[in-house]
Coordinates of C-alpha atoms and ligand atoms in Angstrom, one line a residue:
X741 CA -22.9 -1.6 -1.5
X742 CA -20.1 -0.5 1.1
X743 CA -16.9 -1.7 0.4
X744 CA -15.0 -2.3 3.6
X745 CA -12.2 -4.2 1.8
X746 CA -9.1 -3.2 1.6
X747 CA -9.2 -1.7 -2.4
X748 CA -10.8 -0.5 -4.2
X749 CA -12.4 1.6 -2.5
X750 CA -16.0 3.0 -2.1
X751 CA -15.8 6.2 -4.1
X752 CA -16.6 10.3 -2.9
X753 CA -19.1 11.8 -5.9
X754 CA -16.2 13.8 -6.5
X755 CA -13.6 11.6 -7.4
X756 CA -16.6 9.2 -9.3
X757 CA -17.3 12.5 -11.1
X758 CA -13.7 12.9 -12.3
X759 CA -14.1 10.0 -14.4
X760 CA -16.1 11.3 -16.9
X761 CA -14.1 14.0 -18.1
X762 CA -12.9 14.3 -21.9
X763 CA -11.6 11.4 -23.6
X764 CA -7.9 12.5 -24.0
X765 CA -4.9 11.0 -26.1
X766 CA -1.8 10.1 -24.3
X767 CA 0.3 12.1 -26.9
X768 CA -1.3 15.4 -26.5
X769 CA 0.0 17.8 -23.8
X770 CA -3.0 17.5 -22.0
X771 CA -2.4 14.1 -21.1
X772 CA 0.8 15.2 -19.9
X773 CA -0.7 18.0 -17.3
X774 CA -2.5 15.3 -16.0
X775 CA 0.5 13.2 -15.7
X776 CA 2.7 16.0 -14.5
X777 CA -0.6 17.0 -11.9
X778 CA -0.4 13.4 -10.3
X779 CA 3.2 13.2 -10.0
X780 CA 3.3 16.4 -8.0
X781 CA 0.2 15.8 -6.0
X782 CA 1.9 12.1 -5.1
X783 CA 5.4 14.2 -3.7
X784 CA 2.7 16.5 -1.9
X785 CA 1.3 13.8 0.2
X786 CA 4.1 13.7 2.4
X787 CA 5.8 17.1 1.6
X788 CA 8.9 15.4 -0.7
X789 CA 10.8 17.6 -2.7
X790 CA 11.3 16.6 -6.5
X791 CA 15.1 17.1 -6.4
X792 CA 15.3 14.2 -4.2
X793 CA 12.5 11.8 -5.3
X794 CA 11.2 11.0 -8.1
X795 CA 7.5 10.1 -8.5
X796 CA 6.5 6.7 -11.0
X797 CA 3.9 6.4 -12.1
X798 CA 2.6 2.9 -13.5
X799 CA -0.1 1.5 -14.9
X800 CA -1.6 -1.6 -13.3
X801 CA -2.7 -2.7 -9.8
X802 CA -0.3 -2.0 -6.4
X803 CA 1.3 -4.9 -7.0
X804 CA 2.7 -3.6 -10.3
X805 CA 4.7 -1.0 -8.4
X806 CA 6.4 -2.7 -5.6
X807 CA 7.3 -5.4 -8.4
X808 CA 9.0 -2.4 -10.5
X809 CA 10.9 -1.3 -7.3
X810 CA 12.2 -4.7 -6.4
X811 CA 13.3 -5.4 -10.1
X812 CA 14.7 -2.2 -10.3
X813 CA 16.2 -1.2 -6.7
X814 CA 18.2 -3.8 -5.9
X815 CA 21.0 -3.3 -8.1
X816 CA 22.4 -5.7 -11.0
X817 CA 25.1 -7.3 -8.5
X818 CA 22.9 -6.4 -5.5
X819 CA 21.4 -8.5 -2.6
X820 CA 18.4 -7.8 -1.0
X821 CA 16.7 -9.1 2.6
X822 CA 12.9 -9.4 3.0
X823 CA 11.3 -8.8 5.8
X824 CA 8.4 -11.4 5.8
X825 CA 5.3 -11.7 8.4
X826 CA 2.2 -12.1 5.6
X827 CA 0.6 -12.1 2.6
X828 CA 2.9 -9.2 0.8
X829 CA 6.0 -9.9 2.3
X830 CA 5.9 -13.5 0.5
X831 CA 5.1 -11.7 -2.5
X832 CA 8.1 -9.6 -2.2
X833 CA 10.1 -12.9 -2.1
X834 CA 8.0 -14.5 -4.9
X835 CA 9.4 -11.3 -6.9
X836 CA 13.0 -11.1 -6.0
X837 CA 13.4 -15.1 -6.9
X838 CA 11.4 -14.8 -10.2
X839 CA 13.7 -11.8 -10.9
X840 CA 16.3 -14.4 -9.8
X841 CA 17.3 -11.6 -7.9
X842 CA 19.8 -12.6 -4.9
X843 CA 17.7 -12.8 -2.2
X844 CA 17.3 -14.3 1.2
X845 CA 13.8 -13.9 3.3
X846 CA 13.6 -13.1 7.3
X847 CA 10.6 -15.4 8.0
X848 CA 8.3 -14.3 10.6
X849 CA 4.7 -16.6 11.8
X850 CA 2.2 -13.9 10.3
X851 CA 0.7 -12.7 13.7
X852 CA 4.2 -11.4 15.0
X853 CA 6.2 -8.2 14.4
X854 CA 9.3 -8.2 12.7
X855 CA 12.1 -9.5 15.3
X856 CA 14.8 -6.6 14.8
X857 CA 17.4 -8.7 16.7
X858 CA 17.3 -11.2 13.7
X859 CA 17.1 -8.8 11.2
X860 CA 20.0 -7.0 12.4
X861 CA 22.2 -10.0 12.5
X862 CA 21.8 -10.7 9.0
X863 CA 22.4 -7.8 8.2
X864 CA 25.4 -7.6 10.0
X865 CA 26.5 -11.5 9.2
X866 CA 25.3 -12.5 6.2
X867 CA 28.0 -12.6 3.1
X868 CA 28.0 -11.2 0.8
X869 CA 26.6 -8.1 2.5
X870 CA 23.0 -7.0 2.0
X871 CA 22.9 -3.9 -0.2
X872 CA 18.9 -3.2 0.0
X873 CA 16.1 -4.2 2.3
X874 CA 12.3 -4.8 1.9
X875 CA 9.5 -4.4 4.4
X876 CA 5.8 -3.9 4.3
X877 CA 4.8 -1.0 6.2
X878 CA 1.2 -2.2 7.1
X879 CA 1.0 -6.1 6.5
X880 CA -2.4 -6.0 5.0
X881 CA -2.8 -9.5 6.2
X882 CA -2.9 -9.3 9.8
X883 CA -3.3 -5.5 9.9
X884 CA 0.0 -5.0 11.5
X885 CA 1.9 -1.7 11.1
X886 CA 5.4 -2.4 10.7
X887 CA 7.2 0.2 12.4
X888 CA 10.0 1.5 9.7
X889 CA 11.9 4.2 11.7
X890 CA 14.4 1.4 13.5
X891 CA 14.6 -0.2 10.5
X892 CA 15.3 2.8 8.3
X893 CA 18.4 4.2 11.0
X894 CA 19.9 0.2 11.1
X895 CA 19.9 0.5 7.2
X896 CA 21.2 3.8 7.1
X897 CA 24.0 2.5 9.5
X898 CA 24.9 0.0 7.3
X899 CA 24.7 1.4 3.9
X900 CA 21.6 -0.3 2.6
X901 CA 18.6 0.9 1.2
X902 CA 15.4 0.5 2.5
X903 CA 12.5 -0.2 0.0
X904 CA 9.0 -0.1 1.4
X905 CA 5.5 -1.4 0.0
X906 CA 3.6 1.2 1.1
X907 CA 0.3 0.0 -1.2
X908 CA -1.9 0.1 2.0
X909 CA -0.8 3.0 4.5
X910 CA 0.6 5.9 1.9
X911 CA -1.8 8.5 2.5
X912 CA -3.5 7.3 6.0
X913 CA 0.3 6.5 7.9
X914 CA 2.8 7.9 8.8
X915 CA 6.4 7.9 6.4
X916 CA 9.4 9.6 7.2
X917 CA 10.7 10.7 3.6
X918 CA 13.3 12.8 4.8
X919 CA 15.2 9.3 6.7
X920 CA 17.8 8.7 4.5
X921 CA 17.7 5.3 5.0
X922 CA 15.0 5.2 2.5
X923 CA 15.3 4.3 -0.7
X924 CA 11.7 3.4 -2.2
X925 CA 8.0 3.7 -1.6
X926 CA 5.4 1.9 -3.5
X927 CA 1.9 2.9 -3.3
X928 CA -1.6 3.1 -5.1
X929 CA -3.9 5.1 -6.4
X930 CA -6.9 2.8 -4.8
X931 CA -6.3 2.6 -1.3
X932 CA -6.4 5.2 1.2
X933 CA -5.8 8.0 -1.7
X934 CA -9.6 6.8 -2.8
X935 CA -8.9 7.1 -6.5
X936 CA -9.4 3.9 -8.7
X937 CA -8.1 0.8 -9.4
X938 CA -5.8 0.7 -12.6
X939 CA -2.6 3.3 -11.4
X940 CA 0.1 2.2 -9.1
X941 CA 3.6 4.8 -8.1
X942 CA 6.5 4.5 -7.1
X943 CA 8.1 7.0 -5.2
X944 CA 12.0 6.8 -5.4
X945 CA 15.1 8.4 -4.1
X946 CA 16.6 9.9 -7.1
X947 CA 20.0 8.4 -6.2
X948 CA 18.8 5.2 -5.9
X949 CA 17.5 5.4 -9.8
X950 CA 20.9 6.2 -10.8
X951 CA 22.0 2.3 -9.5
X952 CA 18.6 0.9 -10.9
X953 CA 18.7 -2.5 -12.6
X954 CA 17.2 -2.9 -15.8
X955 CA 15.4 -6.3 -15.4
X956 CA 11.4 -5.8 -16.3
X957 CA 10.8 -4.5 -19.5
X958 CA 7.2 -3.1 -19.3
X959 CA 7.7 -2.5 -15.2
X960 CA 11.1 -1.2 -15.7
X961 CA 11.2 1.8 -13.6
X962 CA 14.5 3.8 -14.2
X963 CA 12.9 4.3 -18.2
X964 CA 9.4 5.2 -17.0
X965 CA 11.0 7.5 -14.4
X966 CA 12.9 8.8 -17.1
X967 CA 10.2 9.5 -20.0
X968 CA 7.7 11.0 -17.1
X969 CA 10.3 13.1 -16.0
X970 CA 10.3 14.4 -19.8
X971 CA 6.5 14.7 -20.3
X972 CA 6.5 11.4 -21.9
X973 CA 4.7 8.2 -21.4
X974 CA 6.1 4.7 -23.2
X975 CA 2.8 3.1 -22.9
X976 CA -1.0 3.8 -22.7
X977 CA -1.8 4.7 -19.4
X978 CA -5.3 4.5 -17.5
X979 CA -6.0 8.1 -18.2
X980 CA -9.6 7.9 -16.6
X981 CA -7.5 6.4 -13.7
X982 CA -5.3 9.4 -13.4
X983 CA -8.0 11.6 -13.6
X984 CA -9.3 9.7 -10.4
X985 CA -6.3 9.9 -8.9
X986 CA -5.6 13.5 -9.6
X987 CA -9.0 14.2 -8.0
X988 CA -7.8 12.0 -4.9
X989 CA -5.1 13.9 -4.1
X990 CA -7.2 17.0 -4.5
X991 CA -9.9 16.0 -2.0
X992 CA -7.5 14.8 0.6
X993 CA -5.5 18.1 0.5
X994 CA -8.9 19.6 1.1
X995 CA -9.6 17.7 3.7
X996 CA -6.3 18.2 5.7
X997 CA -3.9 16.1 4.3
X998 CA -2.7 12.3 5.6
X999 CA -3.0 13.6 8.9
X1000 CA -7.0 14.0 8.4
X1001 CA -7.6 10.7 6.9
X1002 CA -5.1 9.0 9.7
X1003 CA -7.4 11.1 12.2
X1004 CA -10.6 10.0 10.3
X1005 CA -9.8 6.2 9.8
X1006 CA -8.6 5.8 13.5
X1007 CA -12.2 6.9 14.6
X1008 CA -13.9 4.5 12.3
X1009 CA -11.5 1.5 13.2
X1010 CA -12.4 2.6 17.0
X1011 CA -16.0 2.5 16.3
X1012 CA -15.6 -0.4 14.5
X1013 CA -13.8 -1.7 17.8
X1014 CA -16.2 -0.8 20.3
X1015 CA -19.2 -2.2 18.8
X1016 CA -17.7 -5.2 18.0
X1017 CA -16.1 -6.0 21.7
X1018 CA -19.9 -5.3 22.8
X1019 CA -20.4 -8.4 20.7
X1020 CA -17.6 -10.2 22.0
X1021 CA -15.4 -10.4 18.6
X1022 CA -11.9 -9.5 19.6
X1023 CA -9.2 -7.8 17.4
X1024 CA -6.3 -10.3 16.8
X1025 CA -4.0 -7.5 17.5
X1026 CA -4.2 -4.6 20.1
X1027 CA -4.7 -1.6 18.4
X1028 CA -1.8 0.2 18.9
X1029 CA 0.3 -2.2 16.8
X1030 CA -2.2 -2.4 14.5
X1031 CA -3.0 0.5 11.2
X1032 CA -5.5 2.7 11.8
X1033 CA -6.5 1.4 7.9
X1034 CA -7.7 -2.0 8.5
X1035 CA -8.1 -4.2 11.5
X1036 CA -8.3 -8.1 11.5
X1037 CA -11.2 -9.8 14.2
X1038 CA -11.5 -13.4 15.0
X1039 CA -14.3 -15.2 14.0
X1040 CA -16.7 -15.8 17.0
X1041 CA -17.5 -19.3 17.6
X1042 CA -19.9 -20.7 15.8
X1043 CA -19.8 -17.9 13.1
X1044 CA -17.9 -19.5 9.7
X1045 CA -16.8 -16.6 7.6
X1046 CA -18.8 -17.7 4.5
X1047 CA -22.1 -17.5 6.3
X1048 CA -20.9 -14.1 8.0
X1049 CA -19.8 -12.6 4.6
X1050 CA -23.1 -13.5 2.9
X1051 CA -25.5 -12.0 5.6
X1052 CA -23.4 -8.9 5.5
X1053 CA -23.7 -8.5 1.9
X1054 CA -27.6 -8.4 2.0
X1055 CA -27.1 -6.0 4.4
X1056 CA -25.1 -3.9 1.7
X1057 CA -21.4 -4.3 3.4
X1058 CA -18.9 -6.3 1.6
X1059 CA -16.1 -7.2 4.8
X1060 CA -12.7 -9.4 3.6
X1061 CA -11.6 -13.0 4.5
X1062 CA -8.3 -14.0 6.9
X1063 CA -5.6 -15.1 3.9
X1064 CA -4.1 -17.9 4.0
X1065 CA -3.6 -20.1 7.2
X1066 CA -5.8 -17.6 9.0
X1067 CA -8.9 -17.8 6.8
X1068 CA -10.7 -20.1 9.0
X1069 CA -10.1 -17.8 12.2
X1070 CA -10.1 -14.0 11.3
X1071 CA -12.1 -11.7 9.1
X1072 CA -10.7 -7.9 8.4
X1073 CA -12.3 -4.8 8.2
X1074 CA -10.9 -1.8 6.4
X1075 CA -12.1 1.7 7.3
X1076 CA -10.6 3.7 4.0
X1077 CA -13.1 5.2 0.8
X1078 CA -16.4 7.2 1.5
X1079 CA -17.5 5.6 4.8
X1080 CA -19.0 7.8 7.6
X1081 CA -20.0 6.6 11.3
X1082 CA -23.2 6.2 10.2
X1083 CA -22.0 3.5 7.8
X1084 CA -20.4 2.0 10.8
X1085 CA -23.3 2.4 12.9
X1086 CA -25.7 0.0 10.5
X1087 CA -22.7 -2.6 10.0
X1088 CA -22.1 -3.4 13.6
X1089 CA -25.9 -3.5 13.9
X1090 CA -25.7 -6.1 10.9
X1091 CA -23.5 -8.2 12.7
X1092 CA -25.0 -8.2 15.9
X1093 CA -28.2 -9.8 14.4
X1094 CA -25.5 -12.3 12.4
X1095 CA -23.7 -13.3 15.9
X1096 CA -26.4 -13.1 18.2
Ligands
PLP2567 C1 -3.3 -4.3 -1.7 C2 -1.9 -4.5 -1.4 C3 -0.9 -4.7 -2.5 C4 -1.3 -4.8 -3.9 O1 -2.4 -5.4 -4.3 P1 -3.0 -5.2 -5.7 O2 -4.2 -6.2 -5.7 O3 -2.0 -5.5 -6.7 O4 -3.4 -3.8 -5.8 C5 0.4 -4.8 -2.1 N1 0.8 -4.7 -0.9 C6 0.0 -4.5 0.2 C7 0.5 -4.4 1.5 C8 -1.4 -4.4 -0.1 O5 -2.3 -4.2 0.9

């Protein structure tokens, strides 16, 4: 089965292999090489240097580590502004008011790009002032990349720090570390860095842990930051998971770094493209606002997604519903994991029997 979801992925043999290595206790120092290898792998990705970011790890699903940034970035008398236009965005809101963190959300209808007029002016308007912002950087929803950089200089401008949910482009997209405007990246292990599901990261600015809040106790990220940083652990992490995601990192160094991948996916998501507008299904976005990690099609008529899901199964693909208000009219396909262009090849055959 081909998973062209987006997470978890369909595994390399190498990073499947990983997981059979020894059992290990999280108290020994070899756990701790482990942890201490995944940490600095993570900062490798994008180049980041250690004395300004610190790299969190956490166990538990992506979600897990944009919810430890949010509790913990925005500081105790804080106020943060979401950036909302799908799926995650509103899950970044659901955070901040469960935190009963002071909060206000920039709503968006989930097929447009953030309006940077609007956000400005509350930024500039609103009082009390805004001390941190939160974006997606690829909305996972429609498959729109939100494009940071303006956002990161108006931050910057204003003194605010930037905090990004990064779960599904870190390693395929592009992320300008060195902006100081950013404060935060979450990301995880089971996207484009191929590992497995079960470890989630934060990276963060080490400045902005020195402001952190103290409101999760098992998520709280200043203390895990703090232990890692130590060759300590306060819980029991996914070890096999680290392994994974040790093994991850490896293989995409070897293969040329984000670049590669971003190169690699952006050919799949073409192919995927061109055989499908031979068919007549249409992306809902044009490509270049869209991640090269996952595109979102419209349903052709006639086709209901249950029916279309189903056929491609037997066919040994597993594609992704529209969320939300858009599951009736879009389906998604994501290009990261072990798929080739042969892959692609068979699935755009599968569908063309499906639609014809
Ligand atoms: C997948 C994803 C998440 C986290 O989902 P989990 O199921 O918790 O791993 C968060 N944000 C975005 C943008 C995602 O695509």
């Amino acid at each position: 089965m081909l998973l062209l979801n987006p997470g978890p992925v369909s595994l390399s043999e190498r990073v499947r292999s990983s997981l059979l290595r020894p059992d290990l206790c999280h108290r020994e120092p070899e756990f701790f090489d482990l942890q201490d290898a995944a940490r600095e792998g993570l900062l490798a990705v994008y180049g980041v240097a250690a004395s300004d970011w610190a790299p969190v790890l956490i166990t538990g699903s992506g979600t897990a580590a944009v919810e430890s940034m949010v509790a913990a970035l925005v500081p105790a008398d804080g106020r943060l502004l979401v950036v909302e236009n799908g799926v995650y965005g509103e899950r970044i809101a659901q955070m901040a008011k469960q935190y009963r963190i002071d909060h206000e959300v920039v709503q968006h209808d989930w097929l447009c790009a953030p309006d940077f007029n609007a956000i400005l002016a509350r930024l500039d308007h609103a009082q009390p002032r805004f001390t941190q912002l939160a974006v997606v950087h690829h909305e996972t929803t429609t498959g729109r990349l939100n494009e940071l950089a303006g956002l990161a200089q108006a931050c910057l401008e204003r003194g605010v720090g930037m905090l990004v949910d990064a779960v599904s482009s870190f390693g395929a997209e592009a992320i300008d570390f060195a902006h100081p405007g950013l404060s935060a990246v979450a990301g995880t292990a089971n996207k484009c860095l191929h590992g497995v599901p079960g470890v989630a990261f934060v990276l963060a600015r080490q400045r902005a842990l020195e402001q952190a809040a103290s409101r999760a106790y098992y998520l709280d990220l200043a203390r895990l930051a703090r232990l890692q940083a130590q060759r300590n652990t306060p819980f029991t992490p996914a070890v096999q998971a680290y392994y994974a995601l040790v093994e991850g990192l490896d293989e995409l160094r070897d293969e040329g770094g984000w670049q590669a991948r971003h190169a690699r996916y952006t050919a799949l998501a073409r192919q995927v493209a061109e055989g499908f507008a031979a068919l007549g299904i249409v992306p809902v976005l044009p490509a270049a606002q869209s991640s090269v990690v996952l595109r979102a099609y419209r349903l052709p008529a006639k086709v209901a997604y249950p029916q279309l899901h189903d056929a491609l199964k037997t066919a040994g693909f597993v594609i992704y519903a529209g969320q939300g208000g858009l599951s009736a009219e879009i389906f998604r396909i994501a290009t990261m994991g072990r798929v080739q262009a042969a892959d692609i090849e068979r699935l755009v055959r599968a569908v063309a029997q499906r639609v014809a």
